[in-house]
Short mmCIF file of C-alpha atoms and ligand atoms in Angstrom, two decimals:
data_model
loop_
_atom_site.label_atom_id
_atom_site.label_comp_id
_atom_site.label_asym_id
_atom_site.label_seq_id
_atom_site.Cartn_x
_atom_site.Cartn_y
_atom_site.Cartn_z
CA MET A 18 0.00 0.00 0.00
CA LEU A 19 1.25 3.42 -0.89
CA PRO A 20 1.11 5.06 2.54
CA VAL A 21 3.28 2.36 4.07
CA LEU A 22 5.88 2.67 1.32
CA LEU A 23 5.87 6.41 1.72
CA LYS A 24 6.29 6.11 5.48
CA LEU A 25 9.13 3.65 5.01
CA LYS A 26 10.83 6.10 2.70
CA LEU A 27 10.33 8.94 5.18
CA ALA A 28 11.60 6.75 8.02
CA THR A 29 14.72 5.93 5.99
CA THR A 30 15.38 9.60 5.37
CA ALA A 31 14.71 10.52 8.99
CA ALA A 32 16.90 7.72 10.35
CA ALA A 33 19.74 8.66 8.01
CA GLY A 34 19.48 12.28 9.12
CA LEU A 35 19.38 11.27 12.76
CA ALA A 36 22.42 9.04 12.39
CA ALA A 37 24.39 11.78 10.69
CA ALA A 38 23.44 14.43 13.23
CA ALA A 39 23.55 12.57 16.52
CA SER A 40 26.38 10.10 16.15
CA PRO A 41 30.04 11.04 15.64
CA VAL A 42 30.62 7.53 14.31
CA PRO A 43 28.53 6.65 11.26
CA MET A 44 25.79 4.15 12.10
CA PRO A 45 26.51 0.81 10.45
CA ALA A 46 24.18 0.04 7.57
CA GLU A 47 22.76 -3.07 9.27
CA VAL A 48 21.80 -1.14 12.40
CA LEU A 49 20.24 1.58 10.30
CA ALA A 50 18.28 -0.99 8.29
CA LEU A 51 17.11 -2.64 11.49
CA THR A 52 15.96 0.71 12.91
CA VAL A 53 13.98 1.41 9.75
CA VAL A 54 12.37 -2.04 9.74
CA GLU A 55 11.53 -1.70 13.43
CA ARG A 56 9.82 1.64 12.87
CA ALA A 57 7.87 0.29 9.93
CA THR A 58 6.68 -2.82 11.78
CA ALA A 59 6.07 -1.35 15.23
CA PRO A 60 2.34 -1.26 16.05
CA VAL A 61 0.44 1.98 15.71
CA GLU A 62 -1.30 3.10 18.89
CA VAL A 63 -4.96 3.03 17.88
CA ARG A 64 -7.16 4.97 20.29
CA LEU A 65 -10.74 3.80 20.16
CA PHE A 66 -13.95 5.06 21.67
CA ASP A 67 -16.94 2.75 21.78
CA GLU A 68 -19.86 5.04 21.07
CA ASN A 69 -22.48 2.60 22.33
CA LEU A 70 -20.87 1.76 25.65
CA GLN A 71 -19.01 5.08 25.99
CA ILE A 72 -15.69 3.46 26.85
CA ASN A 73 -12.13 4.07 25.69
CA ALA A 74 -9.65 1.43 24.58
CA THR A 75 -6.17 1.67 23.10
CA VAL A 76 -4.78 -1.18 21.00
CA GLY A 77 -1.56 -1.66 19.04
CA ILE A 78 -2.19 -2.63 15.42
CA ARG A 79 0.60 -2.90 12.84
CA ARG A 80 0.33 -0.97 9.60
CA ASP A 81 -0.39 -4.18 7.69
CA GLY A 82 -3.38 -4.86 9.96
CA THR A 83 -1.74 -7.63 12.00
CA MET A 84 -1.29 -7.64 15.78
CA ASP A 85 -0.19 -9.92 18.59
CA GLU A 86 -2.48 -12.66 19.87
CA ALA A 87 -3.69 -10.85 23.00
CA THR A 88 -4.53 -7.72 21.02
CA ALA A 89 -6.31 -9.79 18.37
CA ALA A 90 -8.57 -11.20 21.08
CA GLU A 91 -9.22 -7.73 22.50
CA VAL A 92 -10.00 -6.24 19.09
CA LYS A 93 -12.32 -9.11 18.23
CA HIS A 94 -14.21 -8.51 21.46
CA LEU A 95 -14.37 -4.72 21.05
CA PHE A 96 -15.76 -5.06 17.53
CA ARG A 97 -18.22 -7.86 18.36
CA CYS A 98 -21.80 -7.93 17.11
CA ARG A 99 -23.75 -5.94 19.67
CA GLN A 100 -27.03 -7.74 18.99
CA THR A 101 -25.76 -11.31 19.28
CA ASN A 102 -22.45 -10.86 21.15
CA ARG A 103 -20.81 -13.05 18.53
CA GLU A 104 -17.17 -12.33 17.74
CA ARG A 105 -15.17 -12.72 14.56
CA PRO A 106 -11.74 -11.42 13.53
CA ILE A 107 -12.03 -8.26 11.43
CA ALA A 108 -10.44 -8.35 7.96
CA ARG A 109 -6.75 -7.52 8.03
CA ARG A 110 -7.01 -4.89 5.28
CA THR A 111 -9.77 -3.08 7.15
CA LEU A 112 -7.62 -3.01 10.29
CA ALA A 113 -4.68 -1.74 8.22
CA MET A 114 -6.80 1.22 7.10
CA LEU A 115 -7.84 1.80 10.69
CA ALA A 116 -4.19 1.86 11.82
CA ASP A 117 -3.39 4.26 9.01
CA LEU A 118 -6.17 6.64 10.09
CA ALA A 119 -5.12 6.41 13.74
CA GLU A 120 -1.58 7.38 12.79
CA LYS A 121 -2.63 10.09 10.37
CA TYR A 122 -4.94 11.81 12.86
CA GLU A 123 -3.01 10.95 16.03
CA PRO A 124 -3.86 11.38 18.89
CA ARG A 125 -7.56 11.79 18.06
CA PRO A 126 -9.70 8.82 19.06
CA ILE A 127 -11.61 6.84 16.48
CA GLU A 128 -15.22 6.66 17.64
CA PHE A 129 -16.70 3.46 16.32
CA VAL A 130 -20.43 3.09 15.90
CA SER A 131 -20.79 -0.41 14.47
CA VAL A 132 -18.42 -3.09 13.19
CA TYR A 133 -19.33 -6.81 13.06
CA ARG A 134 -23.07 -7.34 12.58
CA VAL A 135 -24.53 -10.77 12.22
CA GLN A 136 -28.03 -10.38 13.64
CA HIS A 137 -31.17 -11.45 11.86
CA GLY A 138 -32.08 -8.84 9.26
CA GLU A 139 -28.51 -7.88 8.38
CA SER A 140 -28.17 -8.36 4.62
CA PRO A 141 -26.41 -11.60 3.57
CA THR A 142 -24.12 -9.50 1.35
CA SER A 143 -23.35 -6.88 4.02
CA PRO A 144 -19.62 -6.28 4.53
CA HIS A 145 -20.46 -5.89 8.23
CA ARG A 146 -21.73 -9.48 8.29
CA ASP A 147 -18.45 -10.50 6.65
CA ALA A 148 -16.44 -8.58 9.31
CA ARG A 149 -14.88 -6.27 6.74
CA ALA A 150 -16.62 -2.98 7.61
CA ILE A 151 -16.41 -0.28 10.24
CA ASP A 152 -18.76 2.67 10.81
CA PHE A 153 -16.91 5.41 12.64
CA ARG A 154 -15.99 9.05 13.03
CA ILE A 155 -12.85 10.75 14.29
CA ARG A 156 -13.29 13.41 16.93
CA GLY A 157 -12.30 16.81 15.57
CA VAL A 158 -11.91 15.70 11.94
CA SER A 159 -14.62 16.43 9.37
CA LEU A 160 -16.31 13.44 7.76
CA VAL A 161 -15.60 14.98 4.37
CA GLN A 162 -11.88 14.97 5.04
CA ILE A 163 -11.86 11.31 6.14
CA ARG A 164 -14.12 10.27 3.24
CA ASP A 165 -11.97 11.94 0.59
CA TYR A 166 -8.71 10.67 2.10
CA LEU A 167 -9.91 7.05 2.10
CA TRP A 168 -11.32 7.20 -1.41
CA ARG A 169 -8.21 8.89 -2.81
CA THR A 170 -5.74 6.62 -1.02
CA TYR A 171 -7.19 3.12 -1.25
CA SER A 172 -8.56 0.75 -3.85
CA GLU A 173 -10.71 -2.37 -3.38
CA VAL A 174 -12.75 -0.45 -0.84
CA GLY A 175 -16.24 0.69 -0.06
CA VAL A 176 -16.61 4.21 1.33
CA GLY A 177 -20.00 5.47 2.45
CA TRP A 178 -20.75 8.97 3.68
CA TYR A 179 -23.57 9.30 6.24
CA PRO A 180 -23.87 13.06 6.83
CA SER A 181 -27.15 12.85 8.79
CA GLU A 182 -25.99 10.01 11.05
CA GLN A 183 -22.54 11.58 11.26
CA PHE A 184 -20.31 8.64 10.41
CA ILE A 185 -18.20 7.14 7.64
CA HIS A 186 -18.55 3.53 6.56
CA MET A 187 -15.36 1.92 5.28
CA ASP A 188 -14.81 -1.64 4.17
CA SER A 189 -12.21 -3.64 2.29
CA ARG A 190 -13.54 -5.64 -0.63
CA PRO A 191 -10.80 -7.56 -2.42
CA THR A 192 -11.81 -8.70 -5.91
CA LEU A 193 -14.87 -6.43 -5.85
CA HIS A 194 -15.27 -3.04 -7.50
CA ASP A 195 -14.60 0.11 -5.50
CA THR A 196 -17.90 1.56 -4.38
CA ALA A 197 -18.66 5.03 -3.04
CA TRP A 198 -22.03 6.27 -1.88
CA THR A 199 -23.84 8.91 0.10
CA PHE A 200 -26.61 7.80 2.41
CA LEU A 201 -29.37 10.40 2.39
CA ALA A 202 -33.08 10.27 3.16
CA GLY A 203 -33.01 6.55 3.83
CA ALA A 204 -31.27 5.47 0.62
CA ASN A 205 -27.80 4.91 -0.81
CA HIS A 206 -26.87 7.21 -3.69
CA TYR A 207 -24.06 5.62 -5.69
CA HIS A 208 -21.40 7.33 -7.86
CA PRO A 209 -21.56 10.58 -5.86
CA TYR A 210 -19.89 13.66 -7.23
CA TRP A 211 -17.45 13.85 -4.29
CA ALA A 212 -15.97 10.49 -5.28
CA GLU A 213 -15.27 11.71 -8.80
CA VAL A 214 -13.63 14.88 -7.48
CA ALA A 215 -11.52 13.08 -4.84
CA ARG A 216 -9.87 10.82 -7.44
CA ARG A 217 -9.39 13.48 -10.08
CA PRO A 218 -5.72 14.29 -10.73
CA ALA A 219 -4.81 17.62 -9.12
CA SER A 220 -3.81 19.09 -12.52
CA GLU A 221 -7.36 18.66 -13.85
CA ALA A 222 -9.20 19.95 -10.80
CA ALA A 223 -9.25 23.68 -11.55
CA PRO A 224 -10.36 23.74 -15.21
CA VAL A 225 -13.09 21.16 -14.63
CA ALA A 226 -14.41 23.06 -11.63
CA GLN A 227 -14.59 26.22 -13.77
CA ARG A 228 -16.37 24.40 -16.57
CA HIS A 229 -18.84 23.03 -14.09
CA ARG A 230 -19.54 26.45 -12.60
CA THR A 231 -20.20 28.16 -15.91
CA GLY A 232 -21.99 25.19 -17.45
CA VAL A 233 -25.00 25.04 -15.12
ZN1 LIG B 23 -21.47 0.42 7.60
#
């Protein structure tokens, strides 16, 4: 994933700078490499707030969405189906996106509304039923900002914007088409304009916006 590669590159640059500045003796290449790998694989501190139970939890999730066994059990429990109390591990790619958001907006807590849902009435094709989806918001960050970041940064995803309910739905959907929607007045509206804008190359943004303004 691009963000991880970018971070690795930044970490390399930072570590090299640090070694040059702080140490009179050049840091051996192996030590430097180890430092970089350690930084890239160290878990991200993910601060969570359970909106339903109004409790805080902090868990360490690696950027690739993996974690140690104890954390995996804790995460599975936190994200359990609230109707049935059933637990299931959440998809690794979804957790990787969660770790990315936690790091990007650190130290703001991620307020989760709903994750695994397996109760009667939940659609058989729901990504929540398949433990791939999270409904959430981040305190102090606009939904629009989170929505556009996710849609611009990731592929094989579903991103839903729920402005009335005040949350973002995100899911990973390998092998399925990217899907963006806005939920308004009780219905999903697919192919929203914001999704088109968020993925438009920066160089095209201005002229198209002008055309749009004068055209209507
Ligand atoms: Zn959802």
